[in-house]
Backbone as JSON, one array per atom type, in Angstrom:
{
  "sequence": "XXXXXXXXXXXXXXXXXXXXXXXXXXXXXXXXXXXXXXXXXXXXXXXXXXXXXXXXXXXXXXXXXXXXXXXXXXXXXXXXXXXXXXXXXXXXXXXXXXXXXXXXXXXXXXXXXXXXXXXXXXXXXXXXXXXXXXXXXXXXXXXXXX",
  "N": [[32.96, 12.62, 35.99], [31.86, 15.11, 36.53], [32.72, 16.49, 34.3], [31.23, 15.24, 32.28], [28.64, 16.01, 32.96], [28.89, 18.77, 32.67], [29.37, 18.89, 29.9], [26.9, 17.88, 28.96], [25.19, 19.92, 29.84], [26.2, 22.04, 28.31], [25.58, 21.08, 25.73], [22.77, 21.03, 25.9], [22.15, 23.76, 26.1], [22.99, 24.59, 23.62], [21.1, 23.45, 21.99], [18.92, 25.11, 22.07], [19.57, 27.38, 20.76], [19.59, 29.42, 17.85], [20.7, 28.56, 14.55], [23.76, 29.64, 13.04], [24.07, 29.25, 10.44], [22.71, 28.93, 7.11], [20.34, 26.74, 5.83], [18.65, 26.61, 3.74], [17.22, 25.2, 0.87], [18.84, 22.93, 0.84], [18.85, 19.65, -0.03], [19.69, 17.37, -1.45], [22.04, 14.98, -0.75], [25.4, 13.79, -0.32], [26.77, 11.36, 1.47], [29.56, 11.19, 3.54], [31.95, 9.55, 5.49], [34.57, 10.3, 7.45], [37.08, 8.88, 9.07], [39.46, 9.17, 11.5], [40.69, 7.3, 13.15], [41.56, 4.31, 14.98], [39.72, 2.5, 15.8], [37.36, 2.3, 14.37], [35.86, 0.23, 12.19], [34.99, -1.26, 8.98], [32.4, -2.26, 9.3], [31.4, -0.77, 11.49], [31.46, 1.74, 10.33], [29.5, 1.44, 8.35], [27.29, 1.08, 10.02], [27.14, 3.62, 11.21], [26.61, 5.17, 8.91], [24.12, 4.11, 8.18], [22.55, 4.89, 10.38], [22.61, 7.67, 10.02], [21.43, 8.0, 7.44], [18.87, 6.94, 7.89], [17.76, 8.81, 9.71], [17.86, 11.17, 8.14], [16.28, 10.53, 5.92], [13.73, 10.64, 6.94], [13.18, 13.3, 6.81], [12.9, 13.69, 4.17], [15.24, 13.9, 2.59], [17.34, 13.41, -0.25], [19.72, 11.2, -1.85], [22.97, 11.09, -3.28], [22.61, 12.13, -5.92], [23.38, 14.03, -8.92], [25.64, 16.75, -8.44], [25.51, 16.8, -5.61], [25.25, 17.97, -2.23], [27.91, 17.75, 0.0], [27.78, 15.78, 2.81], [29.42, 15.5, 5.6], [30.86, 13.49, 8.02], [33.24, 13.64, 10.46], [35.54, 11.88, 12.39], [37.63, 11.88, 15.12], [40.11, 10.78, 17.45], [41.84, 10.84, 20.53], [44.05, 9.24, 22.78], [44.19, 9.43, 26.23], [45.81, 8.55, 28.9], [43.83, 6.3, 30.52], [41.52, 6.67, 29.06], [39.62, 7.92, 26.24], [39.43, 10.86, 24.18], [37.03, 11.98, 22.14], [36.54, 13.66, 19.09], [33.96, 14.65, 17.26], [32.68, 15.67, 14.24], [30.4, 17.47, 12.12], [29.95, 18.39, 8.84], [28.78, 20.41, 6.14], [29.58, 20.49, 2.81], [30.01, 22.47, -0.05], [30.01, 23.49, -3.52], [30.69, 26.78, -4.22], [30.33, 30.28, -5.13], [32.58, 32.89, -4.64], [32.31, 36.07, -2.94], [33.9, 37.9, -4.0], [35.47, 40.26, -6.26], [36.21, 38.84, -8.58], [34.52, 36.65, -8.51], [35.14, 33.89, -7.77], [35.02, 30.37, -8.22], [34.69, 27.91, -5.74], [35.23, 25.39, -3.18], [33.46, 25.1, -0.22], [32.87, 24.93, 3.32], [29.67, 24.98, 4.44], [28.18, 24.54, 6.62], [28.86, 23.73, 9.96], [29.48, 21.79, 12.79], [30.64, 20.62, 15.92], [31.51, 18.2, 18.44], [33.03, 17.41, 21.55], [33.9, 14.54, 23.3], [34.41, 12.81, 26.23], [35.48, 9.56, 26.61], [34.95, 6.16, 27.49], [33.77, 4.11, 26.29], [34.02, 3.6, 23.25], [32.64, 2.9, 20.79], [29.82, 3.14, 21.39], [29.72, 5.79, 22.36], [30.59, 7.19, 20.12], [28.51, 6.65, 18.3], [26.41, 7.92, 19.71], [27.32, 10.59, 19.69], [27.35, 11.18, 16.93], [24.63, 10.82, 16.38], [23.59, 12.89, 17.99], [24.69, 15.17, 16.68], [23.52, 14.95, 14.12], [20.82, 15.21, 14.78], [20.89, 17.83, 15.77], [21.6, 19.19, 13.42], [19.29, 18.62, 11.89], [17.37, 19.96, 13.35], [18.17, 22.64, 13.01], [17.8, 22.71, 10.26], [14.99, 22.36, 10.06], [14.18, 24.7, 11.38], [15.06, 26.62, 9.53], [13.37, 26.08, 7.42], [10.96, 27.06, 8.24]],
  "CA": [[31.52, 12.76, 36.06], [31.55, 16.53, 36.44], [32.92, 16.88, 32.9], [30.1, 14.76, 31.48], [27.49, 16.87, 33.28], [29.16, 20.06, 32.02], [29.14, 18.71, 28.46], [25.46, 17.78, 28.75], [24.62, 21.26, 29.99], [26.6, 22.79, 27.13], [24.79, 20.59, 24.6], [21.37, 21.44, 26.03], [22.02, 25.18, 25.77], [23.17, 24.73, 22.18], [19.88, 23.01, 21.33], [17.93, 26.17, 22.04], [20.06, 28.55, 20.04], [19.39, 29.29, 16.41], [21.93, 28.28, 13.82], [24.35, 30.77, 12.32], [24.15, 28.81, 9.05], [21.45, 28.78, 6.41], [20.21, 25.43, 5.21], [17.62, 26.7, 2.71], [17.52, 24.56, -0.41], [19.64, 21.72, 0.97], [17.95, 18.51, -0.16], [20.38, 16.24, -2.02], [23.27, 14.83, 0.01], [26.35, 12.69, -0.52], [27.27, 11.11, 2.82], [30.95, 10.75, 3.65], [32.43, 9.39, 6.87], [36.02, 10.38, 7.5], [37.49, 8.47, 10.41], [40.89, 9.26, 11.75], [40.83, 6.5, 14.36], [41.89, 2.9, 14.75], [38.68, 1.62, 16.33], [36.21, 2.23, 13.48], [36.08, -0.67, 11.06], [34.02, -1.13, 7.89], [31.08, -2.54, 9.85], [31.01, 0.39, 12.29], [31.22, 2.82, 9.37], [28.18, 1.17, 7.75], [26.29, 1.34, 11.06], [27.01, 5.08, 11.3], [25.95, 5.65, 7.7], [22.73, 3.68, 8.28], [21.92, 5.78, 11.36], [22.47, 8.99, 9.4], [20.46, 7.91, 6.34], [17.54, 6.73, 8.49], [17.27, 10.09, 10.25], [17.69, 12.15, 7.07], [15.17, 10.11, 5.05], [12.49, 11.09, 7.57], [12.99, 14.69, 6.39], [12.82, 13.65, 2.7], [16.48, 14.16, 1.89], [17.71, 12.43, -1.26], [21.13, 10.88, -1.72], [23.82, 10.68, -4.38], [22.32, 12.66, -7.25], [24.4, 14.93, -9.47], [25.85, 17.99, -7.68], [25.07, 16.64, -4.23], [25.95, 18.63, -1.14], [28.66, 16.75, 0.78], [27.41, 15.67, 4.23], [30.65, 14.87, 6.06], [31.07, 13.22, 9.44], [34.65, 13.38, 10.72], [35.73, 11.34, 13.73], [39.02, 11.83, 15.57], [40.22, 10.35, 18.84], [43.17, 10.75, 21.13], [44.04, 8.49, 24.03], [44.83, 10.1, 27.37], [45.88, 7.54, 29.96], [42.9, 5.18, 30.41], [40.31, 6.99, 28.31], [39.77, 8.62, 24.96], [38.66, 12.06, 23.9], [36.55, 11.93, 20.77], [36.03, 14.87, 18.45], [33.09, 14.26, 16.16], [32.26, 16.9, 13.54], [29.5, 17.36, 10.98], [30.15, 19.49, 7.9], [28.21, 20.4, 4.79], [30.51, 21.11, 1.88], [29.35, 22.78, -1.32], [30.66, 24.38, -4.47], [30.11, 28.12, -4.09], [31.04, 31.41, -5.74], [32.95, 33.87, -3.62], [31.74, 37.39, -3.07], [34.99, 38.76, -4.47], [35.28, 40.88, -7.57], [36.37, 37.83, -9.63], [33.51, 35.6, -8.32], [35.86, 32.64, -7.87], [34.36, 29.13, -7.82], [35.49, 27.21, -4.74], [34.53, 24.47, -2.3], [33.43, 25.7, 1.11], [31.99, 24.34, 4.32], [28.55, 25.9, 4.65], [27.61, 24.19, 7.92], [29.85, 23.05, 10.79], [29.24, 21.6, 14.22], [31.53, 19.6, 16.5], [31.39, 17.9, 19.86], [34.11, 16.68, 22.21], [33.32, 13.59, 24.25], [35.33, 11.98, 27.0], [34.87, 8.27, 26.37], [35.49, 4.85, 27.83], [33.05, 3.19, 25.42], [34.21, 4.31, 21.99], [31.6, 2.63, 19.81], [28.55, 3.73, 21.82], [29.85, 7.24, 22.45], [30.66, 7.7, 18.75], [27.13, 6.62, 17.78], [25.64, 8.97, 20.39], [27.78, 11.9, 19.23], [26.84, 11.36, 15.56], [23.18, 11.01, 16.51], [23.38, 14.24, 18.51], [25.0, 16.16, 15.64], [22.5, 14.86, 13.06], [19.6, 15.82, 15.35], [21.12, 19.28, 15.8], [21.51, 19.62, 12.02], [17.88, 18.56, 11.47], [16.66, 21.05, 14.06], [18.51, 23.87, 12.27], [17.14, 22.59, 8.95], [13.56, 22.63, 10.26], [14.04, 26.13, 11.69], [15.22, 27.38, 8.28], [12.2, 25.83, 6.55], [9.8, 27.84, 8.75]],
  "C": [[31.12, 14.23, 35.89], [31.7, 17.02, 35.0], [31.75, 16.45, 32.03], [28.86, 15.62, 31.73], [27.68, 18.24, 32.62], [28.93, 19.98, 30.52], [27.66, 18.61, 28.14], [24.78, 19.14, 28.86], [24.96, 22.14, 28.79], [25.76, 22.39, 25.93], [23.34, 21.06, 24.7], [21.18, 22.92, 25.74], [22.16, 25.41, 24.28], [21.89, 24.34, 21.42], [18.86, 24.13, 21.17], [18.42, 27.43, 21.36], [19.85, 28.34, 18.55], [20.74, 29.16, 15.71], [22.44, 29.54, 13.14], [24.49, 30.45, 10.84], [22.76, 28.79, 8.43], [21.43, 27.44, 5.69], [19.09, 25.42, 4.17], [18.08, 26.01, 1.44], [18.39, 23.33, -0.34], [18.68, 20.53, 0.93], [18.67, 17.24, -0.6], [21.77, 16.12, -1.39], [24.1, 13.64, -0.45], [27.02, 12.49, 0.83], [28.69, 10.55, 2.76], [31.31, 10.65, 5.13], [33.95, 9.32, 6.81], [36.44, 10.04, 8.92], [39.0, 8.48, 10.5], [41.19, 8.55, 13.08], [41.24, 5.09, 13.98], [40.75, 1.98, 15.15], [37.44, 1.53, 15.42], [36.56, 1.36, 12.28], [34.97, -0.46, 10.03], [32.59, -1.32, 8.4], [30.56, -1.35, 10.66], [30.69, 1.58, 11.4], [29.84, 2.68, 8.72], [27.06, 1.43, 8.75], [26.06, 2.84, 11.23], [26.25, 5.63, 10.1], [24.46, 5.3, 7.72], [21.94, 4.57, 9.25], [21.63, 7.14, 10.73], [21.38, 8.98, 8.33], [19.04, 7.77, 6.89], [16.95, 8.05, 9.0], [16.98, 11.11, 9.14], [16.54, 11.81, 6.12], [13.83, 10.57, 5.62], [12.16, 12.54, 7.2], [13.02, 14.82, 4.87], [14.09, 14.11, 1.98], [16.69, 13.06, 0.85], [19.22, 12.27, -1.22], [21.76, 10.55, -3.06], [23.47, 11.15, -5.76], [23.46, 13.57, -7.7], [24.43, 16.22, -8.66], [25.3, 17.93, -6.26], [25.88, 17.53, -3.29], [26.65, 17.55, -0.32], [28.28, 16.86, 2.25], [28.52, 14.84, 4.86], [30.63, 14.71, 7.58], [32.55, 12.89, 9.6], [34.81, 12.97, 12.18], [37.23, 11.26, 14.02], [39.02, 11.39, 17.03], [41.66, 10.42, 19.28], [43.04, 10.02, 22.46], [44.82, 9.27, 25.07], [44.71, 9.16, 28.56], [44.87, 6.43, 29.69], [41.62, 5.5, 29.64], [40.64, 7.75, 27.05], [38.99, 9.92, 24.98], [38.32, 11.99, 22.42], [36.18, 13.34, 20.31], [35.25, 14.39, 17.23], [32.53, 15.54, 15.56], [31.32, 16.55, 12.39], [29.7, 18.6, 10.13], [29.24, 19.31, 6.7], [29.21, 21.12, 3.91], [29.84, 21.29, 0.53], [30.25, 23.6, -2.23], [29.94, 25.71, -4.41], [30.92, 29.12, -4.91], [31.35, 32.4, -4.63], [32.28, 35.21, -3.92], [32.79, 38.41, -3.53], [34.68, 39.31, -5.85], [35.31, 39.85, -8.7], [35.32, 36.72, -9.57], [34.11, 34.2, -8.51], [35.0, 31.46, -7.43], [35.26, 28.4, -6.84], [34.61, 26.23, -3.98], [34.59, 25.07, -0.9], [32.54, 24.89, 2.04], [30.91, 25.36, 4.63], [27.77, 25.59, 5.92], [28.68, 23.42, 8.68], [29.39, 22.97, 12.22], [30.16, 20.5, 14.7], [31.19, 19.39, 17.97], [32.65, 17.18, 20.31], [33.48, 15.8, 23.27], [34.44, 12.82, 24.92], [34.72, 10.58, 27.01], [35.67, 7.1, 26.9], [34.91, 3.79, 26.9], [32.98, 3.82, 24.03], [33.06, 4.12, 21.0], [30.29, 3.34, 20.17], [28.62, 5.26, 21.85], [29.96, 7.89, 21.07], [29.27, 7.74, 18.13], [26.29, 7.74, 18.39], [26.04, 10.36, 19.9], [27.28, 12.18, 17.81], [25.35, 11.6, 15.59], [22.86, 12.42, 16.99], [23.59, 15.29, 17.43], [23.97, 16.14, 14.51], [21.2, 15.48, 13.55], [19.72, 17.34, 15.4], [21.02, 19.87, 14.39], [20.04, 19.66, 11.57], [17.04, 19.64, 12.14], [16.92, 22.38, 13.35], [17.85, 23.87, 10.9], [15.65, 22.92, 9.05], [13.31, 24.1, 10.56], [14.14, 26.97, 10.43], [14.04, 27.21, 7.34], [11.0, 26.68, 6.97], [9.91, 29.29, 8.41]]
}
């Protein structure tokens, strides 16, 4: 119980900090869900994708056009005795040019956020963690637009 309260306090402080990433010009996304677990099936994956699309459409994001920015949700879980620890991450991946002399083209993560959740209810806690990360992303996006 104390761990859950500590995590909630950590999350609430993160909500009021500005992002270290810039999200200017991000509009077209390709959603990818990478699950490294045994409990997420095709149906659960579709439910997660639906949740993400619904929230992003409210901010007028478009999906799947040419040269889309990759919007990646990665889910990992480890079992420790009678409960699981989930690590849920949100990444934006884009083709970029380095700032090196050669200006090398490469793929880079241009936004990253992760949460760790102690869980007894894997499905619900995964949905809540994804929802939290998408809301955090949208908050940073709105801040950059202003």
